């Protein structure tokens, strides 16, 4: 998988009409997927919410969202379609969220992750996320704790090239 090129992708704000496709990716990504209503509520009721989709050839292949409150951003959701994983698109998405949060005034970004989610933890580590607390029994499906992680914005270090189309979009 590592030899596969990173597909050319574009980003835009999530819209309510995207939710059926988002729900398909959500269902293949999480043991307790958000309902369509949860996404609609975020898009229409939460003025701190910022949700984006990542498209490849006009098709949504990933999405992510966060709440941006003053100088802090809280990532609420991030996923890549299962048939697009392992091609650095999760990193593209994370970089896009972090870049947008920074431009909106955030200097720090936080999220929760399962200890068992090795892929996500590896990805977050590359963006400089550090563990800074535990939410005991946070995940309702299996009672797993959540690791609370924080990183500074803008992102720097190992994945900076993911923000640069010449390196991050190898086509
Ligand atoms: C987590 C997720 C978004 C990562 O997206 P992805 O496109 O597969 O990841 P990328 O190809 O961009 O890889 C980014 C980094 O993740 C890590 N990673 C990716 N695939 C991995 C694997 N199979 N095993 C271990 N680490 C892996 C690596 O550190 C990688 O960096 P590298 O390419 O420099 O080695 C994706 O796996 C996903 O949607 N998972 C289900 C939803 C989820 O768990 N979301 C996070 C909730 S906290």
PDB file of C-alpha atoms and ligand atoms in Angstrom:
ATOM      1  CA  UNK A   1       0.000   0.000   0.000  1.00  0.00           C
ATOM      2  CA  UNK A   2       2.836   2.389   0.728  1.00  0.00           C
ATOM      3  CA  UNK A   3       3.854   2.328  -2.943  1.00  0.00           C
ATOM      4  CA  UNK A   4       0.425   3.619  -4.027  1.00  0.00           C
ATOM      5  CA  UNK A   5       0.382   7.273  -5.016  1.00  0.00           C
ATOM      6  CA  UNK A   6      -1.652   9.736  -2.993  1.00  0.00           C
ATOM      7  CA  UNK A   7      -4.755  10.521  -5.067  1.00  0.00           C
ATOM      8  CA  UNK A   8      -5.395  14.122  -6.029  1.00  0.00           C
ATOM      9  CA  UNK A   9      -8.042  15.371  -3.662  1.00  0.00           C
ATOM     10  CA  UNK A  10      -9.912  18.580  -3.040  1.00  0.00           C
ATOM     11  CA  UNK A  11     -11.619  19.911   0.078  1.00  0.00           C
ATOM     12  CA  UNK A  12     -14.817  21.807   0.637  1.00  0.00           C
ATOM     13  CA  UNK A  13     -17.298  22.435   3.421  1.00  0.00           C
ATOM     14  CA  UNK A  14     -19.673  19.558   4.229  1.00  0.00           C
ATOM     15  CA  UNK A  15     -23.299  20.065   3.191  1.00  0.00           C
ATOM     16  CA  UNK A  16     -26.471  18.315   4.355  1.00  0.00           C
ATOM     17  CA  UNK A  17     -26.830  16.569   0.991  1.00  0.00           C
ATOM     18  CA  UNK A  18     -23.455  14.892   1.606  1.00  0.00           C
ATOM     19  CA  UNK A  19     -24.731  13.056   4.673  1.00  0.00           C
ATOM     20  CA  UNK A  20     -25.945   9.824   2.984  1.00  0.00           C
ATOM     21  CA  UNK A  21     -22.450   9.227   1.531  1.00  0.00           C
ATOM     22  CA  UNK A  22     -20.821  10.343   4.794  1.00  0.00           C
ATOM     23  CA  UNK A  23     -22.961   7.826   6.667  1.00  0.00           C
ATOM     24  CA  UNK A  24     -21.640   4.982   4.513  1.00  0.00           C
ATOM     25  CA  UNK A  25     -18.041   5.883   5.414  1.00  0.00           C
ATOM     26  CA  UNK A  26     -19.043   6.510   9.024  1.00  0.00           C
ATOM     27  CA  UNK A  27     -20.561   3.015   9.273  1.00  0.00           C
ATOM     28  CA  UNK A  28     -17.421   1.335   7.942  1.00  0.00           C
ATOM     29  CA  UNK A  29     -15.195   3.420  10.200  1.00  0.00           C
ATOM     30  CA  UNK A  30     -16.668   3.374  13.700  1.00  0.00           C
ATOM     31  CA  UNK A  31     -18.316   0.819  15.996  1.00  0.00           C
ATOM     32  CA  UNK A  32     -20.794   3.484  17.129  1.00  0.00           C
ATOM     33  CA  UNK A  33     -21.354   5.603  14.017  1.00  0.00           C
ATOM     34  CA  UNK A  34     -23.009   8.997  14.276  1.00  0.00           C
ATOM     35  CA  UNK A  35     -26.595   9.120  13.097  1.00  0.00           C
ATOM     36  CA  UNK A  36     -27.571  11.271  10.128  1.00  0.00           C
ATOM     37  CA  UNK A  37     -29.383  13.479  12.621  1.00  0.00           C
ATOM     38  CA  UNK A  38     -26.134  14.047  14.533  1.00  0.00           C
ATOM     39  CA  UNK A  39     -24.453  15.343  11.373  1.00  0.00           C
ATOM     40  CA  UNK A  40     -27.449  17.501  10.481  1.00  0.00           C
ATOM     41  CA  UNK A  41     -27.420  18.979  13.964  1.00  0.00           C
ATOM     42  CA  UNK A  42     -23.725  19.781  13.717  1.00  0.00           C
ATOM     43  CA  UNK A  43     -24.148  21.402  10.291  1.00  0.00           C
ATOM     44  CA  UNK A  44     -27.221  23.424  11.126  1.00  0.00           C
ATOM     45  CA  UNK A  45     -27.237  24.088  14.888  1.00  0.00           C
ATOM     46  CA  UNK A  46     -23.637  24.397  16.038  1.00  0.00           C
ATOM     47  CA  UNK A  47     -22.049  27.708  15.173  1.00  0.00           C
ATOM     48  CA  UNK A  48     -18.639  26.518  16.417  1.00  0.00           C
ATOM     49  CA  UNK A  49     -18.653  23.497  14.099  1.00  0.00           C
ATOM     50  CA  UNK A  50     -16.512  23.299  10.959  1.00  0.00           C
ATOM     51  CA  UNK A  51     -16.937  20.162   8.850  1.00  0.00           C
ATOM     52  CA  UNK A  52     -15.185  19.415   5.587  1.00  0.00           C
ATOM     53  CA  UNK A  53     -15.264  16.706   2.962  1.00  0.00           C
ATOM     54  CA  UNK A  54     -12.380  15.408   0.887  1.00  0.00           C
ATOM     55  CA  UNK A  55     -13.222  14.506  -2.710  1.00  0.00           C
ATOM     56  CA  UNK A  56     -11.473  12.410  -5.331  1.00  0.00           C
ATOM     57  CA  UNK A  57     -12.832  12.694  -8.859  1.00  0.00           C
ATOM     58  CA  UNK A  58     -16.040  14.189  -7.507  1.00  0.00           C
ATOM     59  CA  UNK A  59     -16.651  11.468  -4.926  1.00  0.00           C
ATOM     60  CA  UNK A  60     -16.384  11.959  -1.179  1.00  0.00           C
ATOM     61  CA  UNK A  61     -13.557   9.753   0.120  1.00  0.00           C
ATOM     62  CA  UNK A  62     -13.115  11.247   3.576  1.00  0.00           C
ATOM     63  CA  UNK A  63     -14.352  13.876   5.961  1.00  0.00           C
ATOM     64  CA  UNK A  64     -13.487  15.533   9.197  1.00  0.00           C
ATOM     65  CA  UNK A  65     -14.897  18.003  11.606  1.00  0.00           C
ATOM     66  CA  UNK A  66     -14.027  20.103  14.570  1.00  0.00           C
ATOM     67  CA  UNK A  67     -15.304  22.750  16.919  1.00  0.00           C
ATOM     68  CA  UNK A  68     -13.231  25.897  16.907  1.00  0.00           C
ATOM     69  CA  UNK A  69     -13.653  27.936  20.049  1.00  0.00           C
ATOM     70  CA  UNK A  70     -11.356  30.936  20.184  1.00  0.00           C
ATOM     71  CA  UNK A  71      -7.781  29.632  20.386  1.00  0.00           C
ATOM     72  CA  UNK A  72      -8.683  25.934  20.689  1.00  0.00           C
ATOM     73  CA  UNK A  73      -9.909  23.422  18.134  1.00  0.00           C
ATOM     74  CA  UNK A  74     -11.503  20.105  19.112  1.00  0.00           C
ATOM     75  CA  UNK A  75     -11.552  17.439  16.404  1.00  0.00           C
ATOM     76  CA  UNK A  76     -14.844  15.569  16.677  1.00  0.00           C
ATOM     77  CA  UNK A  77     -14.629  13.247  13.709  1.00  0.00           C
ATOM     78  CA  UNK A  78     -12.172  12.160  11.039  1.00  0.00           C
ATOM     79  CA  UNK A  79     -12.423   9.239   8.642  1.00  0.00           C
ATOM     80  CA  UNK A  80     -11.230   8.030   5.255  1.00  0.00           C
ATOM     81  CA  UNK A  81     -13.234   5.573   3.128  1.00  0.00           C
ATOM     82  CA  UNK A  82     -11.884   2.085   3.735  1.00  0.00           C
ATOM     83  CA  UNK A  83     -10.804   1.585   0.104  1.00  0.00           C
ATOM     84  CA  UNK A  84      -8.761   4.812   0.214  1.00  0.00           C
ATOM     85  CA  UNK A  85      -6.825   4.220   3.426  1.00  0.00           C
ATOM     86  CA  UNK A  86      -3.071   3.881   3.617  1.00  0.00           C
ATOM     87  CA  UNK A  87      -2.411   6.429   0.856  1.00  0.00           C
ATOM     88  CA  UNK A  88      -1.747   9.433   3.076  1.00  0.00           C
ATOM     89  CA  UNK A  89      -5.239  10.840   2.716  1.00  0.00           C
ATOM     90  CA  UNK A  90      -5.864  10.732   6.455  1.00  0.00           C
ATOM     91  CA  UNK A  91      -2.759  12.876   6.813  1.00  0.00           C
ATOM     92  CA  UNK A  92      -4.008  15.261   4.103  1.00  0.00           C
ATOM     93  CA  UNK A  93      -7.295  15.561   5.960  1.00  0.00           C
ATOM     94  CA  UNK A  94      -5.654  16.165   9.323  1.00  0.00           C
ATOM     95  CA  UNK A  95      -3.395  18.802   7.799  1.00  0.00           C
ATOM     96  CA  UNK A  96      -6.385  20.496   6.203  1.00  0.00           C
ATOM     97  CA  UNK A  97      -8.269  20.589   9.508  1.00  0.00           C
ATOM     98  CA  UNK A  98      -5.244  21.923  11.361  1.00  0.00           C
ATOM     99  CA  UNK A  99      -4.551  24.554   8.726  1.00  0.00           C
ATOM    100  CA  UNK A 100      -8.149  25.745   8.774  1.00  0.00           C
ATOM    101  CA  UNK A 101      -8.241  25.808  12.577  1.00  0.00           C
ATOM    102  CA  UNK A 102      -5.047  27.859  12.661  1.00  0.00           C
ATOM    103  CA  UNK A 103      -6.432  30.319  10.132  1.00  0.00           C
ATOM    104  CA  UNK A 104      -9.552  30.622  12.299  1.00  0.00           C
ATOM    105  CA  UNK A 105      -7.391  31.602  15.264  1.00  0.00           C
ATOM    106  CA  UNK A 106      -6.669  28.333  17.051  1.00  0.00           C
ATOM    107  CA  UNK A 107      -3.211  27.799  18.494  1.00  0.00           C
ATOM    108  CA  UNK A 108      -3.923  24.345  19.955  1.00  0.00           C
ATOM    109  CA  UNK A 109      -5.899  21.349  18.787  1.00  0.00           C
ATOM    110  CA  UNK A 110      -7.252  18.413  20.775  1.00  0.00           C
ATOM    111  CA  UNK A 111      -8.999  15.106  20.158  1.00  0.00           C
ATOM    112  CA  UNK A 112      -9.827  11.796  21.807  1.00  0.00           C
ATOM    113  CA  UNK A 113      -8.620   8.430  20.541  1.00  0.00           C
ATOM    114  CA  UNK A 114      -8.988   4.815  21.606  1.00  0.00           C
ATOM    115  CA  UNK A 115      -5.808   3.199  22.944  1.00  0.00           C
ATOM    116  CA  UNK A 116      -6.539   0.311  20.542  1.00  0.00           C
ATOM    117  CA  UNK A 117      -6.647   2.581  17.456  1.00  0.00           C
ATOM    118  CA  UNK A 118      -3.016   2.167  16.489  1.00  0.00           C
ATOM    119  CA  UNK A 119      -3.398   3.624  12.998  1.00  0.00           C
ATOM    120  CA  UNK A 120      -4.958   6.859  14.239  1.00  0.00           C
ATOM    121  CA  UNK A 121      -2.490   7.140  17.122  1.00  0.00           C
ATOM    122  CA  UNK A 122       0.436   6.726  14.732  1.00  0.00           C
ATOM    123  CA  UNK A 123      -1.009   9.405  12.479  1.00  0.00           C
ATOM    124  CA  UNK A 124      -1.614  11.824  15.347  1.00  0.00           C
ATOM    125  CA  UNK A 125       1.915  11.289  16.648  1.00  0.00           C
ATOM    126  CA  UNK A 126       3.255  12.452  13.282  1.00  0.00           C
ATOM    127  CA  UNK A 127       1.430  15.748  13.757  1.00  0.00           C
ATOM    128  CA  UNK A 128       2.930  16.229  17.191  1.00  0.00           C
ATOM    129  CA  UNK A 129      -0.093  15.191  19.234  1.00  0.00           C
ATOM    130  CA  UNK A 130       0.874  14.286  22.791  1.00  0.00           C
ATOM    131  CA  UNK A 131      -1.263  12.422  25.327  1.00  0.00           C
ATOM    132  CA  UNK A 132      -2.503  14.632  28.138  1.00  0.00           C
ATOM    133  CA  UNK A 133      -5.125  12.743  30.099  1.00  0.00           C
ATOM    134  CA  UNK A 134      -7.618   9.911  30.001  1.00  0.00           C
ATOM    135  CA  UNK A 135     -11.412   9.858  29.897  1.00  0.00           C
ATOM    136  CA  UNK A 136     -12.171   6.563  31.703  1.00  0.00           C
ATOM    137  CA  UNK A 137     -14.736   4.339  29.952  1.00  0.00           C
ATOM    138  CA  UNK A 138     -15.425   7.006  27.334  1.00  0.00           C
ATOM    139  CA  UNK A 139     -16.481   4.660  24.523  1.00  0.00           C
ATOM    140  CA  UNK A 140     -19.925   3.191  25.132  1.00  0.00           C
ATOM    141  CA  UNK A 141     -19.589   0.126  22.884  1.00  0.00           C
ATOM    142  CA  UNK A 142     -16.828  -1.552  24.902  1.00  0.00           C
ATOM    143  CA  UNK A 143     -16.100   0.776  27.803  1.00  0.00           C
ATOM    144  CA  UNK A 144     -12.653   1.580  26.421  1.00  0.00           C
ATOM    145  CA  UNK A 145     -10.926   4.644  27.818  1.00  0.00           C
ATOM    146  CA  UNK A 146     -10.183   7.631  25.603  1.00  0.00           C
ATOM    147  CA  UNK A 147      -6.725   9.133  25.419  1.00  0.00           C
ATOM    148  CA  UNK A 148      -6.949  12.930  25.282  1.00  0.00           C
ATOM    149  CA  UNK A 149      -4.310  14.341  22.933  1.00  0.00           C
ATOM    150  CA  UNK A 150      -3.163  17.875  22.212  1.00  0.00           C
ATOM    151  CA  UNK A 151      -0.967  19.435  19.541  1.00  0.00           C
ATOM    152  CA  UNK A 152       0.174  22.942  18.782  1.00  0.00           C
ATOM    153  CA  UNK A 153      -0.826  24.803  15.635  1.00  0.00           C
ATOM    154  CA  UNK A 154       0.311  25.296  12.996  1.00  0.00           C
ATOM    155  CA  UNK A 155       1.447  21.718  12.555  1.00  0.00           C
ATOM    156  CA  UNK A 156       5.095  21.262  11.799  1.00  0.00           C
ATOM    157  CA  UNK A 157       7.560  18.430  11.592  1.00  0.00           C
ATOM    158  CA  UNK A 158       7.292  15.167   9.682  1.00  0.00           C
ATOM    159  CA  UNK A 159       4.071  15.779   7.804  1.00  0.00           C
ATOM    160  CA  UNK A 160       4.608  19.344   6.675  1.00  0.00           C
ATOM    161  CA  UNK A 161       5.022  18.092   3.105  1.00  0.00           C
ATOM    162  CA  UNK A 162       1.436  16.811   3.201  1.00  0.00           C
ATOM    163  CA  UNK A 163       0.333  20.463   3.041  1.00  0.00           C
ATOM    164  CA  UNK A 164       2.203  21.055  -0.180  1.00  0.00           C
ATOM    165  CA  UNK A 165       0.437  19.884  -3.337  1.00  0.00           C
ATOM    166  CA  UNK A 166       3.684  19.053  -5.132  1.00  0.00           C
ATOM    167  CA  UNK A 167       4.576  16.470  -2.496  1.00  0.00           C
ATOM    168  CA  UNK A 168       1.227  15.621  -0.938  1.00  0.00           C
ATOM    169  CA  UNK A 169      -0.743  15.111  -4.156  1.00  0.00           C
ATOM    170  CA  UNK A 170       1.398  12.807  -6.182  1.00  0.00           C
ATOM    171  CA  UNK A 171      -1.571  11.833  -8.367  1.00  0.00           C
TER     172      UNK A 171
HETATM  173  C1  LIG B   1      -7.306   6.945  10.968  1.00  0.00           C
HETATM  174  C2  LIG B   1      -7.471   7.176   9.461  1.00  0.00           C
HETATM  175  C3  LIG B   1      -8.230   8.482   9.232  1.00  0.00           C
HETATM  176  C4  LIG B   1      -6.071   7.274   8.818  1.00  0.00           C
HETATM  177  O1  LIG B   1      -6.238   7.516   7.437  1.00  0.00           O
HETATM  178  P1  LIG B   1      -5.280   6.835   6.335  1.00  0.00           P
HETATM  179  O2  LIG B   1      -5.565   7.530   5.062  1.00  0.00           O
HETATM  180  O3  LIG B   1      -5.415   5.360   6.361  1.00  0.00           O
HETATM  181  O4  LIG B   1      -3.841   7.200   6.911  1.00  0.00           O
HETATM  182  P2  LIG B   1      -2.575   7.715   6.073  1.00  0.00           P
HETATM  183  O5  LIG B   1      -2.352   6.818   4.893  1.00  0.00           O
HETATM  184  O6  LIG B   1      -2.729   9.162   5.812  1.00  0.00           O
HETATM  185  O7  LIG B   1      -1.393   7.474   7.110  1.00  0.00           O
HETATM  186  C5  LIG B   1      -1.050   8.471   8.064  1.00  0.00           C
HETATM  187  C6  LIG B   1      -0.221   7.799   9.136  1.00  0.00           C
HETATM  188  O8  LIG B   1      -1.051   6.871   9.848  1.00  0.00           O
HETATM  189  C7  LIG B   1      -0.267   5.729  10.211  1.00  0.00           C
HETATM  190  N1  LIG B   1      -0.791   4.548   9.542  1.00  0.00           N
HETATM  191  C8  LIG B   1      -1.515   4.501   8.390  1.00  0.00           C
HETATM  192  N2  LIG B   1      -1.861   3.225   8.109  1.00  0.00           N
HETATM  193  C9  LIG B   1      -1.311   2.456   9.081  1.00  0.00           C
HETATM  194  C10 LIG B   1      -1.324   1.063   9.355  1.00  0.00           C
HETATM  195  N3  LIG B   1      -1.964   0.195   8.550  1.00  0.00           N
HETATM  196  N4  LIG B   1      -0.697   0.628  10.466  1.00  0.00           N
HETATM  197  C11 LIG B   1      -0.070   1.472  11.291  1.00  0.00           C
HETATM  198  N5  LIG B   1      -0.025   2.822  11.105  1.00  0.00           N
HETATM  199  C12 LIG B   1      -0.640   3.301  10.008  1.00  0.00           C
HETATM  200  C13 LIG B   1       1.141   6.001   9.754  1.00  0.00           C
HETATM  201  O9  LIG B   1       1.819   6.679  10.816  1.00  0.00           O
HETATM  202  C14 LIG B   1       0.918   6.955   8.604  1.00  0.00           C
HETATM  203  O10 LIG B   1       2.004   7.797   8.341  1.00  0.00           O
HETATM  204  P3  LIG B   1       3.123   7.319   7.239  1.00  0.00           P
HETATM  205  O11 LIG B   1       2.388   7.157   5.945  1.00  0.00           O
HETATM  206  O12 LIG B   1       4.088   8.461   7.209  1.00  0.00           O
HETATM  207  O13 LIG B   1       3.689   6.039   7.753  1.00  0.00           O
HETATM  208  C15 LIG B   1      -8.219   5.988   8.780  1.00  0.00           C
HETATM  209  O14 LIG B   1      -7.527   4.798   9.073  1.00  0.00           O
HETATM  210  C16 LIG B   1      -9.672   5.839   9.219  1.00  0.00           C
HETATM  211  O15 LIG B   1     -10.576   6.441   8.650  1.00  0.00           O
HETATM  212  N6  LIG B   1      -9.903   4.998  10.274  1.00  0.00           N
HETATM  213  C17 LIG B   1     -11.261   4.765  10.776  1.00  0.00           C
HETATM  214  C18 LIG B   1     -11.779   5.984  11.502  1.00  0.00           C
HETATM  215  C19 LIG B   1     -10.888   6.367  12.667  1.00  0.00           C
HETATM  216  O16 LIG B   1     -10.354   5.533  13.389  1.00  0.00           O
HETATM  217  N7  LIG B   1     -10.755   7.691  12.858  1.00  0.00           N
HETATM  218  C20 LIG B   1      -9.969   8.234  13.966  1.00  0.00           C
HETATM  219  C21 LIG B   1     -10.769   8.264  15.199  1.00  0.00           C
HETATM  220  S1  LIG B   1      -9.837   8.917  16.585  1.00  0.00           S
END
